[in-house]
Amino acid sequence: MPCQNPNTFPYSSLDPAQREIRLIRFADLCNQNRQTETIRLELQHASLNSDISYAALSYVWGDPSNEATVHINGEPMHVTRNLYDALQQLGQNGVTSWLWIDAICISQSDLEEKRCQVDIMGDVFGSADLVYMWLGPGCEGSNIVMDIISRFGARLHAAGALEPPSDRCRATKARQYVALRLHSDSTHLQDVSELDLAVYDLICNFSSRSLAMIDGLCNVLQRDYWHRVWIIQEVVLARRLCVMIGTRKVLLEEFDATLEALWWCRGLNRPDDPVGRSLFTDLSGTSYPPQAIKARSYHQAGSEFRLEELLWEYGAAPDRPHYTATDPRDIIFGLLGLLANENRHGLRADYEMSFVDIFTKFTRSLIENSSENAYFRLDCVNPGDPNGQLPTWVPDWRDIGKYGVETWPIHYDHLYRASGGQPEQTKAQHSVVQDNLNCLRQSGCLVDEIIEVMPPPQWFQVSRTDPSFLENPDKWFSSIVAFMGLGKDSGPVEDYIWRTVGCHKYVDRYMRTWIPEKGVGAEFRMTEGLAWLCRRIMRLETVDPTKLTEEQDRLIRTALERWNREPILKGTLVDEQVKRFAWELRDSLSRSKRNRTLFKTTKGMLGLGHVGVEAGDIVTLIWGVPSPIILRPRNEGTYYFRGDAYVDGIMYGEFLANEPTETDFDIY
């Protein structure tokens, strides 16, 4: 008998009105646990409107060219090897319940059925008695990790490791207790909770075989399972979940509680390590929690999902993508089940639309519904390729999922108001221009034209998933001095330059957050003493520690304490400490301004825009967008989007005092 694949298997039609789904179970329940036995399944229809009992499988399809054969109602069918392994393990575990598995239970070649099934996917996983999370076959490292979780997970969960406190006090207290116990034999510490004791026992057990555990954690957390976009919905909406890796299985709450506790202690010094390494620093700090588990916690706290908050990732990818989908349309469709109707941006699972149209429609809706305080706005977008598939104002959401946002927006840690609170865009007037989905019409005003751009430095990336950096940040600052034609003598007249590259904002942050008498939310104004220190450091000039004012000295000490994670330094600062502060400040600025360069305008303005801005580009203000926007003239009065910018002197609405003429910009 010829073997079927899911595209040619003889399915009978489902009834959407009855919310019908297909379910399978092992046909030979007596022999299902024999590893050599052919996997035989029976398939039936069921209605979600009825009281049915079943489990669902959450998994990654895997390599489509690596196939195995199962038999369904007597018909052979090709499935991927990863799904075959999951079925084989479920059989060996004695699972007898009905199962819902997308690759088998949905006719993948029937686009209308696929759309209907995607629309009820949230109900499918939310109604299942149990969801099995199949992460794939096991190995020595994953077995060690799963065995540790089996030993400590239930205890940590019962002790409250996953209870959401109003602040981080529970985690901080446990971390402090572990740190004290690691460096002291005392067991007579007061106010010790069961959670503190459980975390300490976990860390001691971990440390006794840390290298094997690190390898195992890397193996578990870097698996493809965690970045499949469908997983997010499946994990969030499930009532109960069981994590399966090879022959090992644990409940998700035990898995989460153990990994959460390990991450609380990340970075603690290990007294038993001969080279002074810290706990878990071999792992990316953002490796845990994965997107799906983070979203589940968010959902359980009663929060409402917004699609942009699930997809727009500022952080670099943690040794694995944030999310991926084999079909790029599923980046959007795979999350719709989490959203209230009013948060779906008019989207539905329509597989007759191209991914370009779906990405464009979604981004347009975000921009049209944004405000100055929105999570995503036009000034968030990294400019696209004018010759690419997508309009230049539409992010490639595939790349955001794989790598995160590669160049942070100017407003990332500071809210500007360059458009001065002007009325936001009128949707009816500024939406699709002549039914052209690719054209975004925005109202605003022209500020100036760019006439000169500083040649950008060469930014390096170890890999595409790593943030870019400068090998020698000091060369960048030397180039700025040359580009601006600065002489030997410095003074307040040049402060606008260092304000543009962000130095004053960094000092502002140190002063507000790390110096107690300033406090978070306290008003701060750059003093001449601190501005002088900025000028010296940005120009790569020597700073004599013996001539520092009390304010300058305190700033340096506070910053060094933050970087070193040690108490504020005592005694007089020495040259090496001041030099380190200066270098760290320049390095931090270069990293936060990655992939950006300076430009000058015809009116003498100085700005910082995306690498790729050119002479002839224009600076604009777009109503409702806090940062200035760079546009490139295209043809017939239309434009390409070239990203956001900092332009000194207009970031707080000052330009609007000139009463500029309002203009409509058609952006492609």
Tab-separated table of C-alpha atoms in Angstrom, residues 258-413:
chain	number	residue	atom	x	y	z
A	258	THR	CA	13.764	24.748	39.598
A	259	LEU	CA	15.047	26.851	36.720
A	260	GLU	CA	13.684	30.021	38.321
A	261	ALA	CA	15.564	29.268	41.553
A	262	LEU	CA	18.778	28.548	39.649
A	263	TRP	CA	18.494	31.889	37.876
A	264	TRP	CA	18.006	33.725	41.175
A	265	CYS	CA	21.515	32.632	42.097
A	266	ARG	CA	23.149	33.355	38.757
A	267	GLY	CA	26.369	35.333	39.238
A	268	LEU	CA	27.023	34.330	42.857
A	269	ASN	CA	30.677	33.646	43.595
A	270	ARG	CA	31.546	29.999	44.111
A	271	PRO	CA	34.065	29.542	46.949
A	272	ASP	CA	34.858	26.014	45.735
A	273	ASP	CA	35.947	27.161	42.273
A	274	PRO	CA	39.761	27.451	41.961
A	275	VAL	CA	39.562	30.227	39.351
A	276	GLY	CA	36.795	32.189	41.037
A	277	ARG	CA	34.078	31.621	38.467
A	278	SER	CA	30.512	32.602	39.296
A	279	LEU	CA	27.434	30.410	39.128
A	280	PHE	CA	25.846	29.998	35.691
A	281	THR	CA	27.716	32.865	34.027
A	282	ASP	CA	28.483	30.447	31.187
A	283	LEU	CA	24.790	30.786	30.322
A	284	SER	CA	23.167	33.832	28.770
A	285	GLY	CA	21.266	35.807	31.392
A	286	THR	CA	18.256	35.821	29.083
A	287	SER	CA	18.254	32.058	28.431
A	288	TYR	CA	15.540	31.692	31.026
A	289	PRO	CA	12.625	31.985	31.058
A	290	PRO	CA	11.829	31.133	27.437
A	291	GLN	CA	9.154	33.218	25.756
A	292	ALA	CA	6.429	30.625	26.303
A	293	ILE	CA	6.982	30.273	30.057
A	294	LYS	CA	7.325	34.035	30.505
A	295	ALA	CA	4.033	34.545	28.668
A	296	ARG	CA	2.313	31.867	30.778
A	297	SER	CA	3.319	33.669	33.986
A	298	TYR	CA	2.034	36.925	32.498
A	299	HIS	CA	-1.279	35.271	31.635
A	300	GLN	CA	-1.657	33.666	35.066
A	301	ALA	CA	-1.178	37.090	36.655
A	302	GLY	CA	-4.328	38.207	34.829
A	303	SER	CA	-2.612	40.453	32.285
A	304	GLU	CA	-4.018	40.992	28.797
A	305	PHE	CA	-1.792	40.194	25.831
A	306	ARG	CA	-0.955	42.618	23.063
A	307	LEU	CA	0.607	41.184	19.941
A	308	GLU	CA	3.343	43.808	19.745
A	309	GLU	CA	4.467	43.015	23.301
A	310	LEU	CA	4.840	39.349	22.381
A	311	LEU	CA	6.751	40.016	19.153
A	312	TRP	CA	8.790	43.204	19.623
A	313	GLU	CA	11.965	41.956	21.360
A	314	TYR	CA	14.615	44.484	22.400
A	315	GLY	CA	16.887	41.883	23.970
A	316	ALA	CA	19.495	40.011	21.962
A	317	ALA	CA	18.563	36.426	21.194
A	318	PRO	CA	19.696	34.208	24.142
A	319	ASP	CA	21.734	31.590	22.230
A	320	ARG	CA	18.516	30.692	20.421
A	321	PRO	CA	15.914	32.751	18.542
A	322	HIS	CA	13.115	34.418	20.499
A	323	TYR	CA	10.591	32.885	18.109
A	324	THR	CA	10.505	31.353	14.619
A	325	ALA	CA	7.996	29.816	12.240
A	326	THR	CA	8.521	27.666	9.167
A	327	ASP	CA	5.708	29.623	7.505
A	328	PRO	CA	6.358	33.319	8.314
A	329	ARG	CA	2.614	33.997	8.351
A	330	ASP	CA	2.398	31.867	11.478
A	331	ILE	CA	4.453	34.446	13.383
A	332	ILE	CA	1.190	36.393	13.498
A	333	PHE	CA	-1.389	33.605	13.184
A	334	GLY	CA	0.264	31.471	15.865
A	335	LEU	CA	-0.479	34.072	18.553
A	336	LEU	CA	-4.001	35.185	17.637
A	337	GLY	CA	-5.536	32.672	20.041
A	338	LEU	CA	-4.032	34.589	22.966
A	339	LEU	CA	-5.656	37.883	22.043
A	340	ALA	CA	-8.967	39.505	22.806
A	341	ASN	CA	-10.818	40.424	19.612
A	342	GLU	CA	-10.089	44.129	20.069
A	343	ASN	CA	-6.344	43.394	20.174
A	344	ARG	CA	-6.216	41.344	16.947
A	345	HIS	CA	-5.731	44.359	14.640
A	346	GLY	CA	-8.412	43.031	12.305
A	347	LEU	CA	-6.294	39.964	11.540
A	348	ARG	CA	-7.482	36.413	10.982
A	349	ALA	CA	-5.689	33.265	9.854
A	350	ASP	CA	-5.946	33.779	6.103
A	351	TYR	CA	-3.405	31.571	4.332
A	352	GLU	CA	-4.305	33.071	0.977
A	353	MET	CA	-2.533	36.303	2.010
A	354	SER	CA	1.232	36.625	1.554
A	355	PHE	CA	3.476	37.140	4.563
A	356	VAL	CA	4.397	40.563	3.118
A	357	ASP	CA	0.772	41.703	3.190
A	358	ILE	CA	0.241	40.247	6.667
A	359	PHE	CA	3.340	41.931	8.119
A	360	THR	CA	2.372	45.203	6.420
A	361	LYS	CA	-1.243	45.123	7.592
A	362	PHE	CA	-0.170	44.306	11.152
A	363	THR	CA	2.486	47.037	11.296
A	364	ARG	CA	0.125	49.605	9.786
A	365	SER	CA	-2.436	48.849	12.484
A	366	LEU	CA	0.204	49.232	15.205
A	367	ILE	CA	1.338	52.606	13.861
A	368	GLU	CA	-2.174	53.923	13.291
A	369	ASN	CA	-3.206	52.962	16.825
A	370	SER	CA	-0.026	54.140	18.558
A	371	SER	CA	0.392	57.049	20.933
A	372	GLU	CA	3.396	58.754	22.510
A	373	ASN	CA	3.378	56.168	25.301
A	374	ALA	CA	2.731	53.130	23.095
A	375	TYR	CA	5.041	50.112	23.304
A	376	PHE	CA	5.550	50.202	19.526
A	377	ARG	CA	5.582	53.297	17.302
A	378	LEU	CA	7.011	54.376	13.973
A	379	ASP	CA	10.218	55.544	15.670
A	380	CYS	CA	10.849	51.988	16.945
A	381	VAL	CA	11.391	50.606	13.446
A	382	ASN	CA	14.858	49.962	12.019
A	383	PRO	CA	14.670	51.212	8.403
A	384	GLY	CA	14.242	48.542	5.757
A	385	ASP	CA	15.904	48.036	2.398
A	386	PRO	CA	14.256	50.186	-0.322
A	387	ASN	CA	14.812	47.244	-2.699
A	388	GLY	CA	13.486	44.627	-0.279
A	389	GLN	CA	10.186	42.750	-0.225
A	390	LEU	CA	8.698	44.826	2.589
A	391	PRO	CA	7.972	48.565	2.716
A	392	THR	CA	10.825	50.393	4.466
A	393	TRP	CA	8.593	51.222	7.463
A	394	VAL	CA	7.645	47.576	8.114
A	395	PRO	CA	9.927	45.441	10.323
A	396	ASP	CA	10.810	41.985	9.097
A	397	TRP	CA	9.227	40.174	12.014
A	398	ARG	CA	11.184	37.041	11.081
A	399	ASP	CA	14.426	38.865	11.918
A	400	ILE	CA	13.013	40.368	15.121
A	401	GLY	CA	12.216	36.827	16.238
A	402	LYS	CA	15.638	35.470	15.325
A	403	TYR	CA	17.865	38.306	16.528
A	404	GLY	CA	15.860	40.888	18.462
A	405	VAL	CA	15.891	44.613	17.647
A	406	GLU	CA	19.423	45.223	16.411
A	407	THR	CA	19.478	49.026	16.808
A	408	TRP	CA	17.635	50.430	19.798
A	409	PRO	CA	15.359	53.423	19.221
A	410	ILE	CA	16.490	56.819	20.452
A	411	HIS	CA	13.642	56.826	22.969
A	412	TYR	CA	14.600	53.396	24.403
A	413	ASP	CA	15.319	54.704	27.904
